[in-house]
Coordinates of C-alpha atoms and ligand atoms in Angstrom, one line a residue:
M1 CA 100.4 6.4 -19.1
T2 CA 104.0 6.2 -17.4
V3 CA 106.5 3.0 -18.1
S4 CA 108.3 2.5 -15.5
D5 CA 111.6 0.7 -15.9
T6 CA 112.1 -2.3 -14.1
Y7 CA 110.0 -4.8 -15.8
T8 CA 106.6 -5.3 -14.5
P9 CA 105.8 -9.4 -15.2
V10 CA 102.0 -10.4 -17.1
L11 CA 100.1 -12.1 -14.2
P12 CA 99.9 -15.7 -15.0
A13 CA 95.7 -17.4 -15.7
P14 CA 93.8 -15.6 -13.7
H15 CA 92.2 -19.6 -13.8
G16 CA 95.4 -20.4 -12.3
D17 CA 95.3 -24.2 -15.3
A18 CA 97.7 -23.4 -16.7
G19 CA 100.8 -25.8 -16.0
T20 CA 98.7 -27.6 -13.3
D21 CA 97.7 -31.1 -13.7
A22 CA 94.5 -32.4 -11.3
G23 CA 94.2 -35.2 -12.1
A24 CA 98.4 -36.8 -12.1
P25 CA 99.1 -38.9 -9.3
L26 CA 100.4 -37.7 -5.7
D27 CA 103.9 -38.7 -6.6
A28 CA 103.9 -37.2 -10.4
P29 CA 107.1 -35.6 -10.4
V30 CA 105.4 -31.3 -11.0
A31 CA 106.2 -29.1 -13.3
A32 CA 107.0 -26.0 -12.9
A33 CA 104.0 -23.9 -13.5
W34 CA 103.8 -22.4 -17.2
S35 CA 102.9 -18.4 -17.2
P36 CA 103.9 -15.9 -19.8
G37 CA 107.8 -14.9 -18.3
S38 CA 108.5 -19.0 -17.4
W39 CA 111.0 -18.4 -19.9
R40 CA 113.4 -16.6 -18.2
G41 CA 114.1 -19.7 -15.6
H42 CA 115.5 -21.5 -18.8
P43 CA 119.1 -21.7 -20.6
V44 CA 118.6 -19.2 -23.6
A45 CA 119.9 -19.8 -26.8
Q46 CA 121.2 -16.5 -29.8
Q47 CA 120.5 -13.8 -28.1
P48 CA 122.6 -10.5 -28.3
D49 CA 124.1 -8.7 -25.2
W50 CA 122.2 -6.6 -24.4
P51 CA 124.4 -3.6 -23.2
D52 CA 121.9 -1.3 -22.3
L53 CA 119.1 -3.8 -19.4
Q54 CA 117.4 -0.8 -18.4
A55 CA 116.4 0.2 -22.3
L56 CA 115.8 -3.5 -22.4
R57 CA 113.1 -3.5 -19.3
H58 CA 111.9 -0.2 -21.0
A59 CA 111.2 -1.5 -24.4
E60 CA 109.9 -4.6 -23.1
N61 CA 107.1 -2.1 -21.2
T62 CA 106.4 0.0 -23.6
L63 CA 105.4 -3.3 -25.6
A64 CA 103.5 -4.6 -22.9
L65 CA 101.7 -1.6 -23.2
E66 CA 101.0 -1.9 -27.3
P67 CA 98.3 -3.4 -29.0
P68 CA 97.9 -7.3 -30.3
L69 CA 99.2 -7.2 -34.2
V70 CA 97.2 -9.6 -34.4
L71 CA 93.6 -11.4 -32.4
P72 CA 93.6 -14.3 -30.5
D73 CA 90.0 -15.2 -33.9
E74 CA 92.2 -14.3 -37.2
I75 CA 94.9 -16.9 -34.6
L76 CA 92.7 -20.0 -34.2
D77 CA 90.9 -19.2 -38.1
L78 CA 94.6 -20.8 -39.2
R79 CA 94.7 -23.1 -36.4
S80 CA 91.6 -24.5 -37.7
S81 CA 92.9 -24.3 -41.5
L82 CA 95.9 -25.9 -41.0
A83 CA 94.2 -28.7 -39.1
G84 CA 92.3 -29.2 -43.3
V85 CA 96.3 -29.7 -44.3
A86 CA 97.5 -32.6 -41.5
A87 CA 93.9 -34.3 -42.4
G88 CA 95.4 -34.0 -46.2
K89 CA 92.6 -31.5 -47.4
G90 CA 94.9 -28.5 -48.7
F91 CA 97.9 -27.3 -49.1
L92 CA 100.7 -24.9 -47.2
L93 CA 102.8 -22.4 -48.2
Q94 CA 104.7 -20.2 -45.8
A95 CA 107.2 -18.0 -47.6
G96 CA 108.6 -14.6 -48.1
D97 CA 111.9 -12.7 -46.6
C98 CA 115.4 -14.6 -45.4
A99 CA 115.2 -11.7 -43.1
E100 CA 113.2 -8.3 -43.9
R101 CA 114.5 -5.1 -42.7
F102 CA 112.9 -2.5 -41.7
S103 CA 113.7 0.1 -44.8
S104 CA 111.7 -2.8 -46.8
C105 CA 108.8 -2.7 -45.1
T106 CA 107.2 0.6 -47.7
E107 CA 103.5 0.3 -49.6
D108 CA 106.1 -1.4 -52.7
G109 CA 108.1 -3.5 -51.2
I110 CA 105.0 -5.9 -49.5
R111 CA 103.1 -5.4 -52.6
G112 CA 106.3 -7.8 -54.2
K113 CA 106.5 -10.1 -51.9
L114 CA 102.1 -10.0 -51.5
R115 CA 103.0 -10.8 -55.7
V116 CA 105.4 -13.6 -55.7
I117 CA 103.9 -15.2 -53.1
L118 CA 100.2 -14.8 -55.0
Q119 CA 101.4 -16.2 -58.0
V120 CA 102.9 -18.6 -56.4
A121 CA 99.7 -20.0 -54.0
I122 CA 97.3 -19.5 -57.5
L123 CA 100.0 -21.7 -59.6
L124 CA 99.6 -24.0 -55.9
T125 CA 96.1 -24.2 -56.5
Y126 CA 96.4 -24.6 -59.8
G127 CA 98.4 -27.0 -59.9
T128 CA 96.6 -29.7 -57.4
G129 CA 93.0 -28.7 -57.0
L130 CA 94.2 -28.5 -53.0
P131 CA 93.3 -24.9 -51.1
V132 CA 96.3 -23.8 -50.2
V133 CA 96.6 -21.5 -47.0
K134 CA 98.9 -18.9 -47.3
V135 CA 101.8 -18.1 -44.7
G136 CA 104.2 -15.5 -44.7
R137 CA 107.1 -14.8 -43.5
I138 CA 106.5 -11.2 -43.5
G139 CA 105.6 -8.5 -41.2
G140 CA 107.9 -9.5 -38.1
Q141 CA 110.4 -12.0 -39.3
F142 CA 113.1 -9.6 -38.4
A143 CA 116.0 -11.8 -35.8
K144 CA 117.9 -14.3 -37.1
P145 CA 119.8 -16.8 -35.2
R146 CA 123.0 -17.4 -36.1
S147 CA 126.0 -20.0 -36.8
R148 CA 128.7 -17.6 -35.1
P149 CA 128.1 -14.4 -32.2
T150 CA 130.9 -12.1 -33.5
E151 CA 132.8 -11.5 -36.8
V152 CA 135.8 -10.5 -37.3
V153 CA 137.2 -8.2 -40.6
D154 CA 140.5 -6.9 -41.1
G155 CA 141.4 -7.9 -37.9
V156 CA 138.3 -6.3 -36.5
E157 CA 135.9 -8.1 -34.4
L158 CA 132.4 -6.9 -34.1
P159 CA 129.0 -8.7 -33.0
V160 CA 127.3 -10.1 -35.9
Y161 CA 124.1 -9.0 -37.5
R162 CA 121.3 -10.5 -35.8
G163 CA 118.9 -8.7 -37.3
D164 CA 117.1 -5.7 -37.8
I165 CA 114.7 -5.6 -34.6
V166 CA 119.1 -6.2 -32.6
N167 CA 121.1 -3.9 -34.0
G168 CA 122.2 -2.7 -37.9
P169 CA 123.8 -5.4 -40.4
E170 CA 127.1 -2.4 -41.8
F171 CA 130.3 -3.3 -40.3
T172 CA 131.0 -0.2 -37.3
P173 CA 130.9 -0.6 -33.2
H174 CA 127.8 1.6 -33.1
A175 CA 125.1 0.0 -36.5
R176 CA 126.2 -3.5 -34.8
R177 CA 126.0 -2.4 -30.3
P178 CA 122.3 -4.2 -29.9
D179 CA 119.6 -1.7 -29.4
A180 CA 116.9 -2.2 -27.6
D181 CA 115.4 0.6 -29.3
R182 CA 114.9 -2.0 -32.2
L183 CA 112.5 -3.9 -30.2
L184 CA 109.9 -1.0 -30.8
R185 CA 110.5 0.0 -34.2
A186 CA 110.7 -3.6 -35.5
Y187 CA 107.0 -3.7 -33.3
H188 CA 105.8 -0.7 -35.6
H189 CA 107.5 -1.5 -38.6
S190 CA 104.9 -4.9 -38.4
S191 CA 102.1 -2.6 -36.9
A192 CA 102.6 -0.4 -41.0
A193 CA 103.5 -4.4 -42.9
L194 CA 100.1 -5.8 -41.3
N195 CA 98.2 -2.1 -41.8
V196 CA 99.0 -2.6 -46.0
L197 CA 98.9 -6.1 -46.3
R198 CA 95.0 -5.9 -44.4
A199 CA 94.4 -3.5 -47.4
L200 CA 96.2 -5.0 -50.2
T201 CA 94.8 -9.1 -49.6
M202 CA 91.5 -7.6 -48.6
G203 CA 90.8 -5.0 -51.0
G204 CA 91.5 -5.4 -55.7
Y205 CA 95.1 -6.2 -55.2
A206 CA 94.5 -10.0 -54.5
D207 CA 91.2 -10.2 -57.2
L208 CA 91.3 -13.5 -59.4
G209 CA 90.2 -11.3 -62.1
Q210 CA 94.2 -9.1 -61.4
V211 CA 96.4 -12.9 -61.7
H212 CA 97.8 -11.2 -65.2
A213 CA 98.6 -8.3 -63.5
W214 CA 100.4 -9.8 -60.6
N215 CA 103.4 -11.2 -63.6
E216 CA 105.8 -8.2 -63.8
E217 CA 107.4 -7.4 -66.9
F218 CA 110.4 -9.0 -66.3
V219 CA 109.1 -12.1 -64.9
R220 CA 106.8 -12.0 -68.3
R221 CA 109.7 -11.9 -70.3
S222 CA 111.0 -15.2 -69.1
A223 CA 109.7 -18.9 -69.8
A224 CA 108.6 -19.8 -66.1
G225 CA 106.4 -16.1 -66.4
Q226 CA 105.3 -17.1 -70.0
R227 CA 104.4 -20.6 -68.5
Y228 CA 102.6 -18.6 -66.0
E229 CA 100.8 -16.5 -68.2
K230 CA 98.9 -19.7 -69.5
A231 CA 98.1 -21.2 -66.2
A232 CA 96.0 -17.3 -65.8
D233 CA 94.5 -17.1 -69.4
D234 CA 93.0 -21.0 -68.4
I235 CA 92.0 -19.2 -64.9
T236 CA 90.5 -16.4 -66.2
W237 CA 88.4 -18.8 -68.6
A238 CA 87.4 -20.5 -66.1
L239 CA 85.6 -17.9 -64.1
R240 CA 84.0 -16.7 -67.0
F241 CA 82.7 -20.2 -67.5
M242 CA 81.1 -19.6 -64.2
S243 CA 79.7 -16.3 -65.3
A244 CA 78.3 -18.0 -68.0
C245 CA 77.2 -21.0 -66.1
G246 CA 74.8 -18.8 -63.7
V247 CA 77.9 -18.0 -60.9
D248 CA 77.2 -14.4 -59.1
T249 CA 81.3 -14.8 -59.7
R250 CA 81.3 -10.9 -58.3
S251 CA 79.7 -11.9 -54.9
E252 CA 81.7 -14.4 -54.1
A253 CA 83.9 -13.1 -51.4
A254 CA 87.0 -15.4 -52.1
L255 CA 87.2 -14.4 -55.8
H256 CA 88.4 -11.5 -54.1
Q257 CA 89.7 -11.1 -51.1
I258 CA 92.7 -13.5 -49.5
Q259 CA 93.8 -14.1 -46.1
L260 CA 97.3 -13.8 -45.3
F261 CA 99.0 -15.2 -42.2
T262 CA 102.1 -13.8 -41.0
S263 CA 105.2 -15.6 -39.3
H264 CA 108.5 -15.5 -37.6
E265 CA 111.1 -17.4 -35.6
A266 CA 110.0 -16.4 -32.0
L267 CA 113.3 -15.7 -31.2
L268 CA 113.8 -13.0 -29.3
P269 CA 111.5 -13.9 -26.0
H270 CA 111.8 -10.5 -24.6
Y271 CA 109.8 -8.9 -27.7
E272 CA 107.4 -12.7 -27.6
Q273 CA 107.0 -11.6 -24.0
A274 CA 105.7 -8.9 -24.2
L275 CA 103.4 -9.4 -26.9
T276 CA 101.7 -12.6 -25.3
R277 CA 97.8 -11.4 -24.1
Y278 CA 95.9 -13.7 -22.2
D279 CA 91.8 -14.1 -24.2
E280 CA 89.3 -14.5 -21.7
Q281 CA 86.5 -15.4 -23.9
R282 CA 89.2 -18.5 -24.4
R283 CA 90.9 -18.5 -21.3
T284 CA 94.5 -18.7 -23.4
W285 CA 97.2 -17.3 -24.0
F286 CA 98.4 -16.8 -27.5
D287 CA 101.7 -14.9 -28.9
T288 CA 99.6 -11.8 -30.8
S289 CA 103.1 -10.5 -32.7
A290 CA 102.4 -13.3 -35.6
H291 CA 99.8 -15.4 -36.3
M292 CA 102.3 -18.8 -36.2
V293 CA 105.8 -18.3 -34.8
W294 CA 108.9 -21.2 -35.6
I295 CA 111.3 -22.6 -33.1
G296 CA 114.6 -21.8 -35.2
D297 CA 116.5 -25.9 -36.0
R298 CA 119.2 -24.3 -33.7
T299 CA 116.6 -23.5 -30.6
R300 CA 114.0 -25.7 -30.4
Q301 CA 116.4 -27.5 -27.0
I302 CA 113.8 -29.5 -24.8
D303 CA 114.8 -27.6 -21.6
G304 CA 115.6 -24.2 -23.5
A305 CA 113.8 -21.0 -23.5
H306 CA 112.7 -20.9 -26.4
V307 CA 110.6 -24.5 -25.8
E308 CA 109.3 -23.3 -23.2
L309 CA 107.8 -20.5 -23.9
L310 CA 106.0 -21.7 -27.0
S311 CA 104.4 -24.5 -25.3
G312 CA 101.8 -22.1 -23.1
I313 CA 100.7 -20.5 -26.0
G314 CA 97.4 -20.9 -28.6
N315 CA 99.3 -20.0 -31.4
P316 CA 100.2 -22.9 -34.3
I317 CA 103.5 -23.6 -33.9
G318 CA 106.3 -25.0 -36.0
I319 CA 109.7 -26.8 -35.5
K320 CA 112.4 -26.5 -38.4
V321 CA 114.3 -29.9 -38.2
G322 CA 117.3 -30.6 -39.0
P323 CA 119.3 -33.2 -40.3
S324 CA 121.0 -33.3 -36.7
T325 CA 117.5 -34.3 -35.0
T326 CA 116.6 -37.3 -33.7
P327 CA 113.1 -39.4 -33.9
G328 CA 113.8 -39.0 -30.3
Q329 CA 114.3 -35.1 -29.7
L330 CA 111.2 -34.2 -32.4
R331 CA 109.0 -36.8 -29.8
E332 CA 109.7 -34.9 -26.9
L333 CA 109.5 -31.2 -28.7
C334 CA 106.2 -32.9 -30.1
E335 CA 105.4 -33.6 -26.1
R336 CA 105.9 -30.6 -25.0
L337 CA 104.2 -28.5 -27.1
D338 CA 101.6 -30.2 -28.5
P339 CA 100.0 -32.8 -25.2
D340 CA 96.7 -32.8 -26.7
R341 CA 97.6 -34.5 -29.7
E342 CA 95.5 -31.8 -31.9
Q343 CA 95.1 -31.2 -35.5
G344 CA 96.6 -28.0 -36.4
R345 CA 98.8 -27.2 -34.1
L346 CA 102.2 -27.8 -34.7
V347 CA 104.3 -27.8 -38.7
L348 CA 107.1 -29.8 -38.8
I349 CA 108.9 -28.0 -40.7
S350 CA 111.9 -30.9 -42.4
R351 CA 115.4 -29.0 -43.9
L352 CA 117.3 -31.4 -44.3
G353 CA 118.9 -31.1 -47.1
A354 CA 119.7 -32.6 -50.5
G355 CA 119.7 -36.5 -50.7
K356 CA 119.1 -36.6 -47.2
G357 CA 115.8 -36.8 -47.2
A358 CA 115.3 -40.8 -48.2
D359 CA 117.5 -41.9 -45.0
L360 CA 116.5 -39.5 -42.4
L361 CA 112.7 -38.4 -42.7
P362 CA 111.5 -41.6 -42.8
P363 CA 112.1 -42.9 -38.6
L364 CA 111.3 -38.9 -38.3
L365 CA 107.7 -39.3 -39.5
R366 CA 107.0 -42.4 -38.1
A367 CA 107.9 -41.5 -34.8
V368 CA 105.8 -38.6 -35.0
R369 CA 102.8 -40.5 -36.3
D370 CA 103.3 -43.8 -33.7
A371 CA 103.1 -41.3 -30.6
G372 CA 99.4 -39.9 -32.0
H373 CA 100.5 -37.0 -33.2
A374 CA 98.8 -35.2 -36.7
P375 CA 101.2 -32.5 -37.5
V376 CA 101.5 -30.6 -40.3
W377 CA 104.4 -31.4 -42.2
A378 CA 106.5 -29.2 -44.4
C379 CA 109.3 -29.4 -46.8
D380 CA 111.8 -26.1 -45.8
P381 CA 114.1 -27.3 -49.0
M382 CA 116.3 -24.5 -48.4
H383 CA 118.5 -24.4 -45.4
G384 CA 120.2 -27.4 -46.0
N385 CA 120.8 -27.0 -49.0
T386 CA 123.2 -23.7 -48.5
F387 CA 126.7 -23.4 -49.7
V388 CA 129.2 -20.8 -50.3
S389 CA 130.0 -21.0 -54.3
E390 CA 133.3 -20.4 -55.9
S391 CA 132.6 -16.2 -56.7
G392 CA 132.7 -15.9 -52.7
F393 CA 129.0 -15.8 -52.1
K394 CA 126.3 -17.2 -50.1
T395 CA 124.0 -19.0 -52.4
R396 CA 121.6 -22.7 -53.2
R397 CA 121.0 -24.1 -56.4
L398 CA 117.5 -25.0 -57.4
S399 CA 117.9 -28.3 -58.7
D400 CA 118.3 -28.9 -54.9
I401 CA 116.2 -27.3 -53.3
S402 CA 113.8 -28.8 -56.5
A403 CA 115.5 -32.1 -55.1
E404 CA 114.9 -31.6 -51.4
V405 CA 110.8 -30.9 -52.5
G406 CA 111.1 -34.2 -54.4
E407 CA 112.2 -36.1 -52.1
F408 CA 110.2 -35.0 -49.1
F409 CA 106.8 -36.2 -51.6
T410 CA 108.2 -39.7 -52.1
V411 CA 108.9 -40.4 -48.9
H412 CA 105.7 -39.3 -47.9
K413 CA 103.9 -41.0 -50.4
E414 CA 106.3 -44.3 -49.2
E415 CA 104.9 -43.8 -45.6
G416 CA 101.2 -42.8 -46.0
L417 CA 101.0 -39.8 -45.2
H418 CA 100.2 -35.9 -46.4
P419 CA 102.8 -33.8 -48.1
G420 CA 101.3 -30.4 -46.4
G421 CA 103.3 -27.8 -47.7
I422 CA 106.8 -25.7 -48.8
H423 CA 108.6 -23.2 -46.8
L424 CA 110.6 -20.9 -48.8
E425 CA 113.0 -17.4 -49.0
L426 CA 111.6 -15.4 -52.0
T427 CA 111.3 -12.4 -52.5
G428 CA 109.4 -11.0 -55.9
D429 CA 112.5 -8.5 -56.4
D430 CA 115.0 -9.9 -59.8
V431 CA 117.8 -10.2 -57.0
T432 CA 120.9 -12.6 -58.2
E433 CA 121.4 -15.0 -54.7
C434 CA 120.4 -18.5 -56.1
L435 CA 121.5 -20.7 -59.3
G436 CA 120.1 -22.5 -61.4
G437 CA 116.6 -22.5 -63.8
D438 CA 116.1 -23.9 -66.8
L439 CA 116.3 -21.3 -69.7
D440 CA 117.1 -18.0 -67.0
E441 CA 119.4 -19.5 -65.3
V442 CA 121.5 -17.7 -62.7
L443 CA 124.9 -18.2 -62.9
D444 CA 128.2 -17.8 -60.1
T445 CA 129.2 -15.1 -61.8
H446 CA 125.2 -13.1 -62.1
L447 CA 125.0 -13.7 -58.8
A448 CA 127.0 -10.1 -57.9
S449 CA 125.2 -8.3 -60.5
R450 CA 121.8 -7.8 -57.7
Y451 CA 123.0 -10.0 -54.4
E452 CA 120.9 -7.5 -52.3
T453 CA 120.0 -10.3 -49.5
A454 CA 120.5 -8.6 -45.6
C455 CA 121.0 -12.7 -44.8
D456 CA 120.5 -16.1 -46.9
P457 CA 120.2 -16.2 -50.3
R458 CA 116.4 -15.8 -51.4
L459 CA 114.9 -17.2 -54.8
N460 CA 114.0 -14.9 -57.1
A461 CA 110.2 -14.5 -58.8
V462 CA 110.9 -16.3 -62.1
Q463 CA 113.0 -19.6 -59.9
S464 CA 109.9 -19.0 -57.3
I465 CA 107.1 -19.4 -60.4
E466 CA 109.2 -22.1 -62.0
L467 CA 109.8 -24.1 -58.3
A468 CA 105.5 -23.3 -58.6
F469 CA 104.6 -25.5 -61.0
R470 CA 107.1 -28.4 -60.1
V471 CA 105.7 -28.8 -56.9
G472 CA 102.3 -28.7 -58.7
E473 CA 103.5 -31.9 -60.5
F474 CA 104.6 -33.9 -57.9
L475 CA 101.6 -33.0 -55.3
R476 CA 99.5 -34.5 -58.6
E477 CA 101.2 -37.4 -59.8
Q478 CA 101.0 -38.1 -55.7
R479 CA 97.5 -37.7 -55.9
S480 CA 96.3 -39.2 -58.9
S481 CA 98.7 -42.2 -58.4
Ligands
PEP1 C1 115.7 -19.6 -41.1 O1 114.1 -19.7 -41.1 O2 115.5 -18.6 -42.0 C2 116.5 -20.2 -40.1 C3 117.0 -19.5 -39.6 O3 115.7 -21.5 -40.1 P1 116.9 -22.9 -40.2 O4 116.3 -22.6 -38.2 O5 115.8 -24.0 -40.3 O6 118.2 -22.4 -39.8
CO2 CO1 116.6 -17.9 -44.0

């Protein structure tokens, strides 16, 4: 099949119901019909200045012919799991890299991330007694919004690094030039990562019998790692107890496999549109680049392209809710993205910063609840707590992260709402990017030794486990009182 260089827009739904409003009064304002390409008529924030539009068209047309990365059935499974979370019967763990690198889409790289996600998830399940819905920032989290379009070093100004899907991080004109061919490379790296993830989560690696094996040697030496070992002993005993009671634990698939859903920020609408496909059976469009996609704090403008594109797809949609979000803006966003008030549709991810939750969160929670939406509310305690340390590294303190999660739980309790989940930037590696930790403290002077992130500072495996214990404690307190 040949790929033409002019962009061929995907046609709107053959059944023609997207955007029409049969029951509306005749004088009601008519919204322009949604189609996968209707975002092109809206202002689009945070885009690279693509230097070669023909290459961009070529990438879009090529992607539009590629198979989907995820299937509507899986997306709908996630929606029903999230509906359970919204109803207070589960907890969402969304976690992974700030920015994935193409070079870390290796078996080891994927296995390392999966390992720490499994550890954090099992601690949350163990600590709370709730099923944990696991969503990775993985298999496609390649695009980054940035605070400035360019970067100046020693008087030289170049385009800023926007993630591997756009350009390279090296400070050279060649690396920083946005390259549309990277959209195709991102697709293929996502596909390879998903392939390994599916094999690891469906094969023996995610088996609960491996709960000790997930604890890496360097983690085991830490205080948090030893506490994890005790929890893992309890879990192993519980499995033996179940077998002794006559439960055939070998044939219980839930004990041997997990479902890890994928997610990323839907920052590049050209890429997301090309992977948006119509499902005849459900008469719905789905973005098949990931199970869940989210809109970042810098691209949530109500009339913007990102909101337009995501308003027409059937995936669960995340919205980052930063400190400048007003209750009115949030209500409008929810109306636009969840007009039918469906459970499992919206995940509102507050990222306010430690110390701000008590003031800012209650009016936001109430605005959404009073408008009749039942989203999952999740706490991202990372992005509101970033600062530059004395040694010059962009970092976050584990104590601030933990404090913001605590405030999130307290406010939910006061409002009578379920604190539905957490959203973390973490890695299974032994990096030094975030400060703190109880006994194994990372200090400012340590940051330089293993600061490896392509964008924001991530919790290392030990810090992640420590935080998982705290979240488990917060949630257990909330449920028992
Ligand atoms: C992110 O999640 O990496 C991010 C950039 O978040 P936010 O949009 O909340 O700043
Ligand atoms: Co980030």
